[in-house]
Coordinates of C-alpha atoms in Angstrom, one line a residue:
M38 CA 85.2 106.5 80.5
T39 CA 84.5 108.1 84.4
T40 CA 82.8 106.2 86.7
S41 CA 80.2 107.8 88.8
M42 CA 83.0 107.0 92.4
E43 CA 85.6 108.3 90.3
S44 CA 83.9 111.6 89.9
R45 CA 83.5 112.2 93.2
L46 CA 87.4 112.2 93.7
V47 CA 88.9 115.4 93.4
L48 CA 91.7 114.0 91.8
D49 CA 91.9 113.1 88.0
A50 CA 91.5 110.1 86.6
S51 CA 95.0 109.9 85.4
A52 CA 96.5 110.7 88.6
Q53 CA 94.7 107.7 90.1
D54 CA 96.1 105.4 88.0
L55 CA 99.3 106.4 88.6
L56 CA 98.9 106.2 92.0
F57 CA 96.8 103.5 92.8
R58 CA 95.5 101.3 90.1
R59 CA 98.2 100.8 87.7
A60 CA 100.7 101.2 89.9
R61 CA 102.5 97.5 91.1
T62 CA 104.5 96.5 93.2
A63 CA 108.1 96.1 91.5
D64 CA 110.3 92.6 91.5
R65 CA 112.5 93.7 88.5
F66 CA 113.5 96.8 86.9
T67 CA 115.3 98.4 83.8
G68 CA 118.5 99.1 84.1
E69 CA 117.6 103.2 84.2
P70 CA 119.3 104.9 86.8
V71 CA 117.5 106.6 89.6
D72 CA 119.1 110.0 90.6
D73 CA 119.1 112.0 94.0
E74 CA 117.1 114.7 92.5
A75 CA 114.1 112.4 91.5
I76 CA 114.6 111.0 95.2
R77 CA 114.8 114.5 96.8
A78 CA 111.5 115.6 94.5
V79 CA 109.7 112.9 96.2
Y80 CA 110.9 113.4 99.6
D81 CA 109.8 116.9 99.5
L82 CA 106.7 116.2 98.5
V83 CA 105.2 113.4 100.9
R84 CA 106.9 115.1 104.1
Y85 CA 103.6 116.9 104.5
G86 CA 102.2 113.6 105.6
P87 CA 101.1 113.7 109.0
T88 CA 102.7 112.1 112.1
A89 CA 101.8 112.6 116.0
F90 CA 102.8 116.1 117.3
N91 CA 104.6 116.0 113.7
Q92 CA 107.4 113.7 114.6
Q93 CA 108.5 112.6 111.6
P94 CA 110.6 109.3 112.8
L95 CA 111.5 108.0 109.2
R96 CA 114.8 108.4 108.1
I97 CA 116.2 107.0 104.9
L98 CA 119.6 105.4 103.8
L99 CA 119.9 105.2 99.8
L100 CA 122.1 102.1 99.0
R101 CA 124.0 102.8 95.7
S102 CA 127.2 101.6 96.0
P103 CA 127.9 97.2 95.1
E104 CA 130.0 97.6 99.1
S105 CA 126.5 99.0 100.7
R106 CA 124.6 96.1 98.7
R107 CA 126.7 93.3 99.9
R108 CA 126.4 94.8 103.3
L109 CA 122.6 94.4 102.9
A110 CA 122.3 91.3 101.3
V111 CA 123.6 89.1 104.1
H112 CA 120.6 90.1 106.4
L113 CA 118.2 89.4 103.1
S114 CA 116.1 86.6 103.2
R115 CA 117.8 84.5 100.0
S116 CA 114.3 85.3 97.7
N117 CA 115.4 89.1 98.8
R118 CA 118.5 89.0 97.9
E119 CA 118.9 89.1 93.4
K120 CA 116.0 92.1 93.8
A121 CA 118.1 93.9 95.3
R122 CA 121.3 93.6 93.8
R123 CA 119.3 94.6 90.6
A124 CA 117.2 97.4 91.2
P125 CA 118.4 100.6 90.5
L126 CA 118.6 102.0 93.7
T127 CA 117.6 100.8 97.3
A128 CA 116.6 102.4 100.2
L129 CA 116.6 101.1 103.6
L130 CA 113.8 102.7 105.9
A131 CA 114.6 103.2 109.2
V132 CA 112.8 105.2 112.0
D133 CA 114.6 107.5 115.1
N134 CA 113.7 106.4 118.3
E135 CA 115.1 109.0 119.5
F136 CA 112.6 111.4 117.6
H137 CA 111.7 113.3 120.9
R138 CA 114.9 115.3 121.1
R139 CA 113.3 116.9 117.6
L140 CA 109.9 117.5 119.2
P141 CA 110.7 121.1 120.9
E142 CA 111.6 122.3 117.2
L143 CA 108.7 120.1 115.3
F144 CA 106.1 120.5 117.2
P145 CA 106.6 124.4 119.2
Q146 CA 102.9 124.7 120.1
F147 CA 103.2 122.1 122.7
P148 CA 106.7 122.9 125.3
G149 CA 105.8 119.3 127.1
A150 CA 105.5 117.1 123.9
A151 CA 109.0 115.8 124.4
D152 CA 108.4 115.3 128.2
L153 CA 105.8 112.4 127.6
Y154 CA 108.5 110.6 125.6
A155 CA 112.0 110.9 127.2
G156 CA 111.3 108.2 130.3
N157 CA 109.4 106.0 127.9
S158 CA 111.2 104.0 125.4
A159 CA 108.3 102.0 124.8
L160 CA 105.9 104.1 124.1
R161 CA 108.7 106.1 122.0
E162 CA 109.8 102.7 120.0
R163 CA 105.8 102.0 119.3
S164 CA 105.0 105.9 118.5
A165 CA 108.2 105.4 116.1
L166 CA 107.1 102.4 114.9
L167 CA 103.6 103.8 113.7
N168 CA 104.9 107.2 112.7
G169 CA 107.2 105.8 110.6
A170 CA 105.0 103.3 109.0
L171 CA 102.5 106.3 107.8
Q172 CA 105.4 108.1 106.2
A173 CA 107.1 105.1 104.5
A174 CA 103.9 104.6 103.1
Y175 CA 103.6 108.1 101.7
F176 CA 106.6 107.4 100.8
I177 CA 105.8 104.9 98.7
I178 CA 103.1 106.9 97.2
G179 CA 105.3 109.4 96.3
I180 CA 107.7 107.3 94.3
R181 CA 104.6 106.6 92.4
A182 CA 103.9 110.0 92.0
A183 CA 107.5 110.1 90.2
G184 CA 106.8 108.0 87.6
L185 CA 108.9 105.0 89.3
S186 CA 107.5 101.8 91.2
A187 CA 108.4 100.5 94.4
G188 CA 109.2 96.8 95.6
P189 CA 109.0 97.0 99.5
M190 CA 110.6 94.3 101.7
S191 CA 110.5 93.0 104.7
G192 CA 112.0 89.7 104.9
F193 CA 115.4 90.3 106.3
D194 CA 117.1 90.1 110.0
E195 CA 116.3 92.7 111.9
D196 CA 118.9 92.7 114.2
G197 CA 121.7 91.9 111.9
V198 CA 120.4 95.0 109.5
N199 CA 120.7 97.2 113.0
R200 CA 123.9 95.6 114.1
E201 CA 125.5 96.6 110.2
F202 CA 123.9 99.9 109.1
F203 CA 122.5 101.7 112.9
P204 CA 125.2 100.2 115.3
T205 CA 124.4 103.4 118.3
G206 CA 121.1 102.1 118.4
D207 CA 119.1 105.3 117.6
L208 CA 117.9 104.0 114.7
S209 CA 115.6 100.8 114.0
A210 CA 115.3 99.3 110.2
L211 CA 112.1 99.5 109.0
F212 CA 111.9 97.8 106.1
V213 CA 113.8 98.0 102.4
V214 CA 112.3 99.5 99.3
N215 CA 114.0 99.0 95.9
I216 CA 113.2 102.1 93.2
G217 CA 113.2 102.2 89.6
R218 CA 111.3 101.8 86.3
P219 CA 109.8 98.5 86.5
E220 CA 110.8 95.9 83.9
T221 CA 106.6 95.1 83.0
S222 CA 107.3 91.6 80.6
G223 CA 106.2 88.5 82.5
E224 CA 104.0 90.5 84.8
R225 CA 101.8 88.5 87.5
P226 CA 98.5 89.5 87.2
R227 CA 97.3 91.7 90.0
G228 CA 96.0 89.9 93.3
P229 CA 92.2 90.4 94.4
R230 CA 91.2 93.4 96.7
L231 CA 89.2 93.4 99.3
S232 CA 86.0 95.2 99.0
H233 CA 84.4 98.5 100.7
S234 CA 81.4 96.7 101.7
E235 CA 84.4 93.6 103.2
V236 CA 86.2 96.1 105.0
C237 CA 84.1 99.5 106.0
S238 CA 81.4 99.5 108.7
T239 CA 78.8 102.3 110.2
L240 CA 77.8 102.7 113.7

């Protein structure tokens, strides 16, 4: 039965369940592969999410080969290594710290946008981190929209991953996402969520 709160949303209840209520962070996956076209469809959907000045700093490195997984695994926390090894696909999400170079193309309505960042590396890195994290969140929702599950992981040696995969320094690792169809047997109960009254206030 549809609740009064659900009826205030334009998205139908089944889509709400797919993207939010029944979606779970996955630690274990079935052996079904995730092909490049699925990821292309996900990205082509979520690329419309907003970022400041249309920066779009997110970069995605798909790790498919055993060798790329091995290179990543040595920098993961011990508890995350097996998760990445067994996932059908692992994505290394990073941000482009030189995103301002594309602003004349991506935000032409403000010709001086790139100049705001060009001489301020701290501002660029902070903005790339914030807006890249926004895009990463959209990416996870897109994975769910494709009927897949995401297992984001932050337990890794950031400096080691950057040296291994982004040696030029233009990109910085954000986090790792395992992707596939979840193995639901033995799944833990969902953790509690804070209520509206605990999170939202009005002035």
